[in-house]
Amino acid sequence: MVKSKSSHLYESVSILSGVGAKKVEALSGLGIRTVMDLFYYFPYRYEDFYEQNVYNLADGDKAVLHGQVVTTPVLSRFGYKKSSLRFKMEVQDLVINVVFFNQPYLRDKIMIGEDLAVYGKWEQAKLSLTASKTVDLKKTDQLEPVYSTTASIKQWAIRKLIKSAFEDYGSELINIVPNEIRDPLHLMDEHDMIFKIHFPKSYDDVKEARQSAVFEEFFLYLGRLKWLKKDDDQLGIQVNYNLNELKQFIETLPFELTDSQKHAVNEICFDLKSEQAMNRLLQGDVGSGKTIVAALGIYAAFTAKMQSALMVPTEVLAAQHYDNLKQLFNDTNLQVALLTSGTSKSERKALLEDLKNGKIDLLIGTHALIQPDVEFNNLAFVIIDEQHRFGVNQRRALRVKGLMPNILSMTATPIPRTLAITIYGSIKISTIKEMPKGRLPIKTIWVKGASDPLIDRAVRYELEHDHQVYVVAPLVAESETMDLRNAEEIYDQYVQNYPKVEVALLHGKMKPDDKEQILNDFAAKKYRILVSTTVIEVGVDVKDATLMIIYDANRFGLSQLHQLRGRVGRSSIQSYCILVANPQNEVAKKRLELMVESNDGFFLAENDLKLRGAGEVFGNRQSGEINFKVGDPLEDQKSLQLARDAVDQVFSKDPELTDAENQNFHEFLVHTKDQDETID
C-alpha cells in the first residue's frame, strides 16, 4: 500500500525520537496527539532577545541587556527554598542592579569582570533588572516562542520536539485549504507558515504567518463543524406537548417569569412542536434565569411522555442542577436522576435500567451522559449548559442518544448575534436580557492598592453577617517574570488575617476530585473564604457568597471579570465586588470603570469589542467562546466572515469533498473527526 504524502502528519507523536509513553500522556494533556497537532501547537507569545539600549527602556519593559559584571554576585536565602542572587553590571556606561530569584546555582557561574547578557523586567526607579535567564547572543534565536505548558512537560521540551518534528516531517506539510480559496487570498504555503510561526527571524515573519494562520484556523474549524453537522440537518423528533398542562405548571412557580423568559419559552416550545430538529442557543447574563426556561422545555417534553437530558461541565454544577430541578418538579410526577463519574456501580446499574425503560424523565450529568452504555427510551430534548465547555463531538455524542432530539445550548457569555451565527453556523438564538425580580444589582468598587483598608472592612462585615467571600488571583504561585499577586500568597495572608475563619485554597493544578471536594465544602459552608484562581468562573452557585474580591483585576478582560462577579449576587442579599488594580494604561482603566458603571453583560460585551486593540501578536485573549490558538473571533471578524463564506463555497460546490482539489481538506476532516476539541 502506498502511503499518502501526508501520512506521517496524522500519526501519533510516539513516532518522534525520544517520545515514550509518559511523554505521549503529557502531550495529550495539551491536546497534542499527532504530529499535525504538534505543528499546530502555536506559541501564545514570543520572548524578544534583541539586545536593547538601556536608555530607551520604560518601566516594566522586558529586555536583553548586555554588559560587564562589576560586583561579585551575593546570594541570600529566605522562606522555603527561596533565594535571590544580586550583583551590578555596567551597561552602556550605566551601572545597573541585576537580581535573579530562585536560581542559586548561578552564583558559581557568574564572575566579576565577565561579559554577560541577561533577560528580564526593567524597573526604572531602581535602575534594576529582575532577570529570568542569561542569554548567549551568538546561539539564541532573537525571537523565542513561548508555549502553554503543564508540570508534566517543560517549555524547552516542547521547543525541542517541534524542531525535531519539523526536521523529520516538515516536508510533508500540505496545503489543506483548497487552492481556489487560498490563491485569491494570497495565503502562505503551509510549510512556510508553520516554519515562520515556530522559528521566526523577526516580528514581520510572525505577522505575515499569523494572517494566513488565522484564516486557516477559522476555515478548518468551520469546515469541521459543517462536516460534523451535514448529517444532522434533517427532521427531528416532534414533541406534541400539552399546552394546558404546561400553563398549569407555570402557574405553580413561586415567581413570575420576566418578559424575556416568556419570549424564550415560546421560541423553544415552537421549536419542540416543529418537525425540524431544534438547534437553538439560549444566551443570558449571569443570574438571568436561563435554567428555569430550560426547565419549562423539559416539562413540555414530559407532558408528551418524552425524555430530556441536561449535560453540564462539572459535577458540582450537575449536583446543583439536580437539587434545584428536583425541588422544582417535586409536586409533579416528573422523575429526575443524576449521573456522574462519582455514581456508584450499583446505583449506576439501576439508574441505567430505569432510563432505558423510560422510568426516568430527566437525566442530569457530566460527560458521563455520553458513555456508550447510557441508553434512553425516547430522548427528545437535550440541554447543554455552559456549552462552550464541551467539544463538537461531545455535544454530538449526546444527540445521537436519540433519534435526532432537539438541542438547546446555554451560555452566560453574551456575544454579538452576527458573531454567534458565524461561529455556530445555522443556529437560532434566544436572548434573556432582564434579571429576575428581587435580585439586587451587585455593587462594584475599584480600589488601587491591595492594602486598602476597605478590603478588610468589607471581608469582616460579610463574615459578621454569616456570609461567604470569594477571593480571586490571576496566578497560582509566585512568578519570577510577573509581578502579580498569587493565590498561595493570598491564601497565607487570609489565614493569618482571619484566624478564626475556615479558609480554602483552590486552583487548576489540583486534582479534579480535590477541586470538586473544595467546591462542595464551600457550598456546604464548611469554608467561609475561598481563595481561588479563575476555576470558579462558571459552575458555582452559592447563595450566601456575597463578596467577590479580584486582585490584579486589570489582568482580566471585561467578560471574564463579569463572569467572576456573577458568582455573587445569587440571592436577594446585597452583594459586592471589589476590583483591586492599579493599571498604567488607559484601556485597562476604562475596563475597570465600565465594570463599576454597569452590571449588564451585553453592554460590557459590546464595549469590550470597542476597546480591544490588536494586542500581542499571539497574546492572551480575553474573550471568545472557542479556544482558538491564533485567531480571535472578535478581533479577527473579517477573517472569520471570509472563512465562513469560503467554507460555504466549498461545500456548496462539493458537499462530499470528493473533487481532487478538496482531497487534502477531506483528509484533514476524516483524520480529525474523532478528535474532540474543547470549545472554551
XYZ file of C-alpha atoms in Angstrom:
680
model
C 0.000 0.000 0.000
C 1.396 3.369 -0.999
C 1.160 5.919 1.799
C -0.119 9.380 1.024
C 2.397 12.181 1.176
C 0.932 13.424 4.420
C 0.613 10.026 6.121
C 3.017 10.776 8.991
C 1.252 14.008 9.910
C -1.727 12.158 11.352
C 0.327 9.534 13.162
C 0.896 9.544 16.918
C 3.660 11.731 18.343
C 5.133 8.450 19.593
C 6.859 8.144 16.192
C 9.113 11.060 17.187
C 12.522 10.307 18.657
C 12.548 10.374 22.451
C 8.755 10.295 22.860
C 7.794 7.415 25.113
C 4.561 6.555 26.898
C 4.990 9.199 29.633
C 5.660 11.971 27.149
C 2.736 10.826 24.977
C 0.499 11.190 28.033
C 1.954 14.600 28.904
C 1.478 15.880 25.353
C -2.063 14.505 25.278
C -2.824 16.740 28.257
C -2.023 19.692 25.990
C -4.231 18.353 23.198
C -1.206 17.134 21.220
C -1.750 13.597 19.984
C -0.428 13.607 16.423
C 2.489 15.169 14.577
C -0.019 17.547 12.980
C -1.252 18.601 16.432
C 2.335 19.399 17.380
C 2.870 21.580 14.310
C -0.337 23.438 15.122
C 0.503 23.900 18.789
C 1.262 27.581 18.337
C 3.103 29.881 20.775
C 0.929 32.308 22.706
C 3.714 34.912 22.735
C 7.407 35.439 21.955
C 10.303 36.494 24.126
C 12.378 39.147 22.398
C 16.130 38.563 22.734
C 17.309 41.511 20.688
C 19.937 43.418 22.662
C 18.388 46.724 23.713
C 19.572 50.193 24.645
C 19.166 50.652 28.386
C 18.470 54.378 27.915
C 15.422 53.627 25.748
C 13.684 51.348 28.246
C 10.444 52.292 30.008
C 9.449 50.991 33.420
C 8.124 47.430 33.148
C 9.727 46.675 29.766
C 11.183 43.222 29.190
C 14.629 43.426 27.673
C 18.008 41.849 26.979
C 20.832 43.946 28.405
C 24.472 43.217 27.599
C 27.365 44.417 29.700
C 30.129 43.606 32.193
C 29.660 42.202 35.704
C 31.245 44.738 38.097
C 30.465 43.225 41.535
C 30.619 39.719 42.942
C 27.166 38.074 42.992
C 25.693 37.890 46.515
C 23.300 35.036 47.345
C 20.587 35.494 50.001
C 18.160 32.808 51.119
C 14.693 33.355 52.562
C 11.481 31.394 53.040
C 11.155 27.802 51.899
C 13.628 27.108 49.079
C 13.599 30.770 48.043
C 16.654 32.852 47.241
C 17.901 35.966 45.488
C 21.185 36.495 43.656
C 22.221 40.150 43.290
C 25.072 41.891 41.504
C 25.814 45.013 39.455
C 26.523 45.301 35.747
C 27.872 48.132 33.659
C 25.663 48.504 30.617
C 26.392 51.265 28.099
C 28.168 53.442 30.723
C 25.333 52.924 33.227
C 25.724 50.738 36.319
C 22.541 48.767 36.941
C 21.341 46.282 39.559
C 20.548 42.718 38.489
C 18.608 40.211 40.606
C 17.831 36.544 39.909
C 15.215 34.845 42.097
C 15.433 31.150 42.983
C 18.422 30.349 40.758
C 21.190 29.922 43.366
C 23.323 27.765 41.060
C 24.156 30.887 39.019
C 26.396 32.172 41.845
C 29.210 29.897 40.709
C 28.652 30.640 37.026
C 28.633 34.462 37.035
C 32.056 36.014 37.673
C 33.144 39.601 38.266
C 34.562 41.076 35.057
C 32.543 38.648 32.893
C 30.887 39.809 29.672
C 27.200 38.880 30.193
C 23.774 39.260 28.580
C 20.684 38.895 30.792
C 16.955 38.899 30.067
C 14.347 40.277 32.452
C 11.978 43.039 33.518
C 13.278 46.610 33.864
C 12.469 48.723 36.918
C 13.288 52.317 36.064
C 13.161 53.817 39.575
C 15.759 51.384 40.917
C 17.770 51.056 37.691
C 17.264 47.355 38.202
C 16.590 44.312 36.033
C 14.707 41.372 37.578
C 16.284 38.706 35.401
C 14.883 35.315 34.459
C 17.774 33.944 32.406
C 21.200 34.577 30.951
C 21.403 34.792 27.168
C 24.021 33.622 24.688
C 23.569 36.252 21.984
C 25.536 34.153 19.486
C 23.425 30.994 19.911
C 19.983 32.251 20.925
C 17.302 32.960 18.334
C 16.329 36.606 18.711
C 12.646 35.677 18.926
C 11.926 32.686 21.132
C 8.413 31.178 21.098
C 6.628 30.651 24.412
C 4.126 27.782 24.612
C 1.499 26.879 27.191
C 2.874 24.067 29.336
C 1.990 21.823 32.269
C 4.009 20.415 35.148
C 4.440 17.213 33.097
C 6.333 18.802 30.220
C 8.671 21.760 30.156
C 8.997 24.681 27.740
C 12.351 23.538 26.392
C 10.975 20.054 25.734
C 8.159 21.379 23.542
C 10.567 23.574 21.580
C 12.920 20.621 21.059
C 10.084 18.341 19.945
C 8.719 20.834 17.436
C 12.179 21.386 15.983
C 12.800 17.651 15.706
C 9.378 17.028 14.160
C 9.872 19.784 11.615
C 13.257 18.403 10.586
C 11.809 14.911 10.116
C 8.322 15.603 8.775
C 8.073 19.302 7.911
C 8.480 18.462 4.221
C 5.216 16.503 4.388
C 3.149 19.596 5.258
C 0.495 20.156 2.623
C -1.890 22.959 1.788
C -5.160 21.908 3.423
C -7.160 24.932 2.298
C -8.151 24.336 -1.367
C -6.265 26.410 -3.933
C -9.468 28.061 -5.210
C -9.728 29.648 -1.749
C -6.012 30.010 -0.987
C -4.844 31.757 -4.150
C -7.230 34.768 -4.220
C -6.499 35.451 -0.531
C -2.713 35.152 -1.031
C -2.347 32.686 1.831
C 1.140 31.478 2.674
C 2.280 27.997 1.765
C 1.579 25.648 4.689
C 5.235 24.721 5.169
C 6.376 28.356 5.242
C 3.529 29.417 7.537
C 4.297 26.741 10.147
C 8.036 27.471 9.945
C 7.643 31.208 10.462
C 5.301 30.737 13.404
C 7.655 28.403 15.287
C 11.032 29.725 14.061
C 10.583 33.411 13.177
C 13.522 35.649 12.393
C 11.529 38.834 13.003
C 8.135 40.118 14.055
C 7.400 40.681 10.354
C 7.668 36.903 9.894
C 5.208 36.361 12.738
C 2.689 38.907 11.472
C 2.802 37.537 7.928
C 2.351 33.951 9.095
C -0.383 34.928 11.550
C -2.579 36.398 8.793
C -2.641 33.053 6.999
C -2.861 31.030 10.223
C -5.881 32.994 11.481
C -7.847 32.415 8.291
C -6.845 28.759 8.113
C -7.766 28.115 11.738
C -11.232 29.610 11.233
C -11.641 27.778 7.917
C -10.716 24.390 9.390
C -12.867 24.890 12.493
C -15.933 25.945 10.493
C -15.244 23.246 7.922
C -15.102 20.617 10.636
C -18.285 21.980 12.179
C -20.020 21.828 8.775
C -18.713 18.307 8.156
C -19.967 17.055 11.511
C -23.354 18.701 11.082
C -24.007 17.708 7.491
C -25.767 14.525 8.612
C -27.667 16.361 11.338
C -29.659 18.722 9.114
C -32.720 16.524 8.932
C -36.111 16.044 10.507
C -36.097 15.642 14.270
C -38.419 14.406 16.981
C -41.673 16.327 17.100
C -42.762 16.983 20.684
C -46.538 17.344 20.816
C -46.647 18.693 24.338
C -49.802 19.531 26.314
C -50.065 23.327 26.434
C -52.664 23.366 29.216
C -50.543 21.183 31.480
C -47.524 23.399 30.796
C -49.501 26.540 31.662
C -50.773 24.937 34.866
C -47.212 24.118 35.881
C -46.052 27.677 35.162
C -48.803 28.971 37.470
C -47.339 26.940 40.344
C -43.954 28.683 40.111
C -43.186 30.817 43.192
C -42.187 33.741 40.967
C -43.334 35.426 37.775
C -41.360 34.922 34.594
C -39.780 38.013 33.066
C -40.891 39.075 29.590
C -37.560 37.838 28.170
C -38.061 34.440 29.784
C -41.620 34.161 28.438
C -40.405 35.029 24.948
C -37.601 32.437 25.138
C -40.007 29.748 26.395
C -42.360 30.460 23.476
C -39.490 30.152 20.980
C -38.326 26.858 22.488
C -41.836 25.401 22.584
C -42.401 26.401 18.955
C -39.200 24.515 18.009
C -40.257 21.467 20.035
C -43.500 21.141 18.063
C -41.746 21.669 14.752
C -40.773 18.699 12.586
C -37.322 20.231 12.153
C -34.822 19.332 14.891
C -34.201 22.263 17.244
C -30.749 23.841 17.167
C -31.022 26.854 19.481
C -28.643 28.890 21.617
C -30.066 30.424 24.794
C -27.837 33.250 25.925
C -28.426 35.319 29.001
C -26.487 37.219 31.591
C -25.253 35.507 34.740
C -28.246 35.033 37.042
C -30.821 35.921 34.375
C -32.810 32.685 34.815
C -31.810 30.519 31.863
C -32.245 27.322 33.851
C -35.960 27.870 34.534
C -36.510 28.492 30.823
C -34.823 25.174 30.035
C -36.846 23.527 32.816
C -40.096 24.563 31.147
C -38.909 22.931 27.928
C -38.168 19.804 29.960
C -41.672 19.865 31.449
C -43.198 20.342 27.990
C -41.382 17.191 26.809
C -42.598 15.383 29.940
C -46.237 16.156 29.091
C -45.604 14.407 25.756
C -44.175 11.404 27.659
C -40.685 12.040 26.296
C -37.289 12.192 27.998
C -34.820 15.055 28.440
C -31.099 15.228 29.259
C -29.089 18.060 30.802
C -25.295 17.912 30.380
C -23.032 20.242 32.380
C -19.220 20.571 32.628
C -18.652 19.855 36.337
C -20.011 17.512 38.985
C -20.615 20.449 41.327
C -22.817 22.155 38.747
C -24.574 18.860 37.956
C -25.395 18.360 41.648
C -26.673 21.939 41.920
C -28.943 21.495 38.914
C -30.143 18.159 40.269
C -31.063 19.641 43.668
C -32.759 22.689 42.155
C -34.735 20.848 39.466
C -35.741 18.008 41.762
C -37.201 20.618 44.102
C -38.854 22.463 41.200
C -40.564 19.283 39.970
C -41.229 17.977 43.495
C -45.028 18.204 43.228
C -45.168 16.582 39.779
C -44.625 13.032 38.548
C -41.535 14.057 36.585
C -38.676 11.771 37.677
C -35.196 13.335 37.879
C -31.906 11.396 38.137
C -28.237 12.354 38.468
C -25.384 10.513 36.732
C -21.729 11.467 37.209
C -18.402 9.671 37.416
C -18.976 9.548 41.176
C -22.145 7.440 40.860
C -21.558 4.013 42.435
C -21.685 0.890 40.250
C -24.862 -0.426 41.859
C -26.622 2.944 41.616
C -25.465 3.330 38.029
C -26.749 -0.097 37.035
C -30.216 0.553 38.492
C -30.316 4.077 37.055
C -29.422 2.937 33.533
C -32.066 0.224 33.670
C -34.729 2.756 34.681
C -33.515 5.167 31.988
C -33.766 2.519 29.287
C -37.259 1.558 30.462
C -38.480 5.154 30.411
C -38.893 5.459 34.192
C -36.557 8.479 34.291
C -37.864 11.635 32.588
C -34.826 13.878 33.098
C -31.208 12.731 33.396
C -28.681 15.296 34.620
C -24.959 14.691 34.431
C -21.477 15.494 33.191
C -19.581 13.757 30.367
C -20.873 10.541 31.950
C -24.068 11.026 29.898
C -22.285 10.257 26.638
C -20.821 6.901 27.703
C -21.824 4.015 25.375
C -23.873 2.159 27.997
C -26.173 5.148 28.632
C -29.363 4.320 26.686
C -32.527 6.409 26.677
C -36.041 5.182 25.971
C -37.231 8.161 23.918
C -34.860 11.111 24.289
C -36.461 14.187 22.740
C -34.847 17.233 24.355
C -31.159 17.830 25.136
C -29.877 20.848 27.075
C -26.148 21.585 27.184
C -25.236 24.102 29.882
C -22.072 26.187 29.512
C -21.960 24.607 26.087
C -18.591 26.153 25.172
C -17.013 23.818 27.755
C -17.784 20.824 25.535
C -16.249 19.800 22.246
C -18.128 19.359 18.995
C -18.055 15.559 19.200
C -19.082 15.522 22.865
C -22.202 17.523 22.054
C -22.908 15.356 19.028
C -22.447 12.143 21.043
C -25.302 13.163 23.304
C -27.500 13.997 20.340
C -27.152 10.542 18.819
C -28.536 9.017 22.042
C -31.942 9.672 20.488
C -33.462 9.893 17.018
C -32.394 13.486 16.310
C -33.551 15.051 19.600
C -33.943 18.807 19.949
C -30.825 20.631 21.147
C -30.797 23.712 23.387
C -27.342 25.106 24.208
C -26.974 27.647 27.010
C -24.268 30.219 27.650
C -23.794 33.069 30.086
C -21.222 34.766 27.858
C -23.094 37.280 25.688
C -21.683 37.724 22.195
C -23.000 39.768 19.256
C -25.676 37.948 17.262
C -23.847 38.105 13.926
C -20.719 36.719 15.553
C -22.685 33.894 17.204
C -24.225 32.917 13.884
C -20.816 32.957 12.203
C -19.238 30.774 14.891
C -22.077 28.345 15.473
C -23.476 28.182 11.967
C -27.195 27.977 11.263
C -28.334 28.304 14.849
C -31.347 30.120 16.253
C -30.715 32.439 19.178
C -32.885 33.277 22.180
C -31.739 36.068 24.463
C -32.677 36.856 28.064
C -31.828 40.447 28.933
C -33.852 41.029 32.094
C -32.920 39.926 35.598
C -35.445 38.131 37.840
C -37.410 40.346 40.219
C -35.935 40.676 43.704
C -32.299 40.481 42.561
C -30.260 43.469 43.709
C -27.560 44.738 41.335
C -24.059 43.866 42.547
C -22.236 46.969 43.778
C -18.763 47.112 42.276
C -15.910 49.113 43.807
C -12.441 49.711 42.369
C -9.510 50.194 44.744
C -5.934 50.688 43.582
C -3.969 49.025 46.363
C -4.092 45.574 47.952
C -3.599 47.215 51.356
C -6.660 49.454 51.018
C -8.493 49.219 54.390
C -11.832 48.939 52.562
C -10.984 45.327 51.643
C -10.531 44.227 55.245
C -13.634 46.132 56.401
C -15.732 44.513 53.669
C -14.491 40.998 54.492
C -15.126 41.410 58.221
C -18.593 42.884 57.597
C -19.679 39.939 55.434
C -18.222 37.386 57.860
C -20.009 39.044 60.794
C -23.293 38.698 58.886
C -22.658 34.974 58.300
C -21.907 35.425 54.605
C -19.122 33.954 52.446
C -16.314 35.516 50.435
C -14.579 34.696 47.139
C -11.016 35.942 46.605
C -9.549 35.594 43.094
C -5.909 35.865 41.980
C -4.513 35.660 38.417
C -1.672 33.244 39.310
C -1.414 30.037 41.318
C 2.075 30.644 42.717
C 4.845 33.226 42.743
C 6.282 34.043 39.329
C 9.774 35.236 38.523
C 8.594 37.104 35.454
C 5.255 38.616 36.538
C 4.808 40.967 39.462
C 1.291 39.792 40.328
C -0.489 38.564 43.444
C -0.790 34.787 43.553
C -3.349 32.511 45.177
C -0.898 30.770 47.505
C 0.414 34.072 48.867
C -3.095 35.486 49.320
C -4.267 32.275 50.983
C -1.469 32.534 53.573
C -2.362 36.188 54.124
C -6.070 35.493 54.672
C -5.365 32.551 57.002
C -3.204 34.886 59.081
C -5.636 37.835 58.984
C -8.754 35.780 59.809
C -7.504 33.008 62.153
C -10.962 32.092 63.452
C -12.381 31.545 59.965
C -12.038 28.478 57.720
C -10.203 29.473 54.506
C -9.794 27.213 51.452
C -7.395 27.343 48.513
C -8.483 26.268 45.017
C -6.620 26.286 41.707
C -6.443 24.457 38.397
C -3.319 22.447 39.238
C -5.203 20.467 41.882
C -6.599 17.027 41.154
C -10.203 17.123 39.839
C -11.546 15.234 42.866
C -9.854 17.661 45.255
C -11.301 20.644 43.379
C -14.783 19.155 43.463
C -14.495 18.455 47.195
C -13.425 22.018 48.000
C -16.259 23.482 45.937
C -18.754 21.155 47.605
C -17.436 22.067 51.038
C -17.627 25.773 50.238
C -21.208 25.352 49.013
C -21.953 23.495 52.278
C -20.451 26.456 54.191
C -17.600 24.446 55.684
C -15.368 27.246 54.415
C -16.193 30.926 54.782
C -13.493 32.262 52.454
C -12.438 30.660 49.168
C -9.153 31.857 47.647
C -9.030 30.743 44.040
C -7.827 31.280 40.520
C -10.413 31.627 37.742
C -11.550 27.990 38.043
C -14.638 29.361 39.837
C -15.589 31.456 36.799
C -18.528 29.183 35.992
C -20.472 26.435 37.670
C -20.651 27.688 41.245
C -23.931 28.852 42.779
C -23.531 29.676 46.477
C -26.394 31.780 47.809
C -24.506 33.023 50.901
C -21.487 34.231 48.914
C -21.912 37.998 48.889
C -18.418 39.419 48.372
C -16.039 38.908 45.442
C -12.513 40.336 45.646
C -10.430 40.203 42.442
C -6.714 41.008 42.734
C -4.848 42.411 39.714
C -8.244 42.832 38.052
C -6.622 44.635 35.118
C -5.175 41.266 34.051
C -8.644 40.017 33.119
C -10.921 41.005 30.263
C -14.363 42.512 30.748
C -16.262 39.324 30.005
C -14.160 37.286 32.431
C -14.447 39.916 35.164
C -18.210 39.921 34.663
C -18.346 36.120 34.868
C -16.344 36.160 38.088
C -18.525 38.881 39.569
C -21.563 36.754 38.718
C -20.539 34.192 41.350
C -22.044 36.542 43.967
C -25.456 38.177 43.919
C -27.202 34.797 43.667
C -29.920 35.713 46.183
C -31.865 38.725 47.435
C -28.953 39.736 49.700
C -26.974 42.797 48.612
C -23.646 41.638 47.160
C -20.398 43.428 46.404
C -17.397 43.082 44.092
C -14.064 44.754 44.864
C -11.626 45.136 41.969
C -8.026 45.570 43.142
C -5.779 47.045 40.452
C -3.546 49.970 39.586
C -3.241 49.771 35.792
C -0.861 52.006 33.887
C -2.660 52.062 30.528
C -5.888 53.805 29.609
C -7.647 50.779 28.106
C -7.297 48.793 31.337
C -8.526 51.782 33.350
C -11.563 52.096 31.071
C -12.420 48.420 31.559
C -12.440 48.823 35.322
C -14.546 51.983 35.050
C -17.074 50.089 32.919
C -17.230 47.284 35.496
C -18.041 49.830 38.202
C -20.591 51.509 35.946
C -22.587 48.515 34.718
C -23.839 45.013 35.618
C -25.152 44.437 32.078
C -23.163 41.673 30.386
C -24.406 42.643 26.927
C -23.348 46.258 27.455
C -19.939 45.078 28.661
C -19.535 42.659 25.742
C -20.200 45.447 23.242
C -17.740 47.774 24.960
C -15.157 45.023 25.211
C -15.326 44.732 21.443
C -14.856 48.503 21.039
C -11.956 48.711 23.479
C -9.853 45.829 22.338
C -6.927 46.528 20.074
C -4.622 44.189 18.242
C -2.829 43.212 21.459
C 0.160 40.927 21.387
C 0.786 39.057 18.174
C -0.204 35.784 19.807
C -1.247 37.389 23.095
C -3.676 36.288 25.773
C -7.197 36.851 24.534
C -9.944 37.917 26.858
C -12.990 36.716 25.031
C -14.315 34.159 22.664
C -16.331 31.039 23.268
C -13.791 28.958 21.366
C -10.218 28.354 22.366
C -8.644 29.272 19.025
C -4.866 29.091 19.063
C -4.253 32.112 16.865
C -7.450 33.798 15.773
C -9.791 35.822 17.912
C -13.455 35.863 16.835
C -13.847 39.477 17.956
C -10.580 40.981 16.747
C -10.495 38.959 13.533
C -14.137 39.221 12.474
C -13.214 39.989 8.876
C -11.154 36.796 8.578
C -13.895 34.849 10.354
C -16.517 36.011 7.875
C -14.204 35.304 4.921
C -13.606 31.804 6.300
C -17.321 31.151 6.710
C -18.022 32.299 3.148
C -15.160 30.129 1.889
C -16.455 27.024 3.699
C -19.946 27.605 2.306
C -18.437 27.997 -1.179
C -16.516 24.720 -0.970
C -19.401 22.648 0.428
C -21.984 24.116 -1.956
C -19.873 23.001 -4.922
C -18.681 19.706 -3.480
C -20.760 18.567 -0.452
C -18.900 15.267 -0.004
C -15.474 16.789 -0.819
C -14.742 14.206 -3.488
C -13.130 16.606 -6.009
C -9.351 16.312 -6.360
C -8.731 19.889 -5.243
C -10.512 19.165 -1.941
C -8.621 15.942 -1.230
C -6.325 17.388 1.437
C -9.231 19.181 3.129
C -11.234 15.940 3.131
C -8.274 14.006 4.545
C -7.915 16.531 7.370
C -11.616 16.271 8.283
C -11.561 12.477 8.239
C -8.486 12.285 10.452
C -9.777 14.848 12.947
C -13.378 13.616 13.052
C -12.875 11.742 16.306
C -10.692 14.356 17.945
C -12.760 16.224 20.484
C -11.562 19.798 20.845
C -12.940 21.589 23.866
C -14.558 24.818 22.801
C -13.706 27.200 25.567
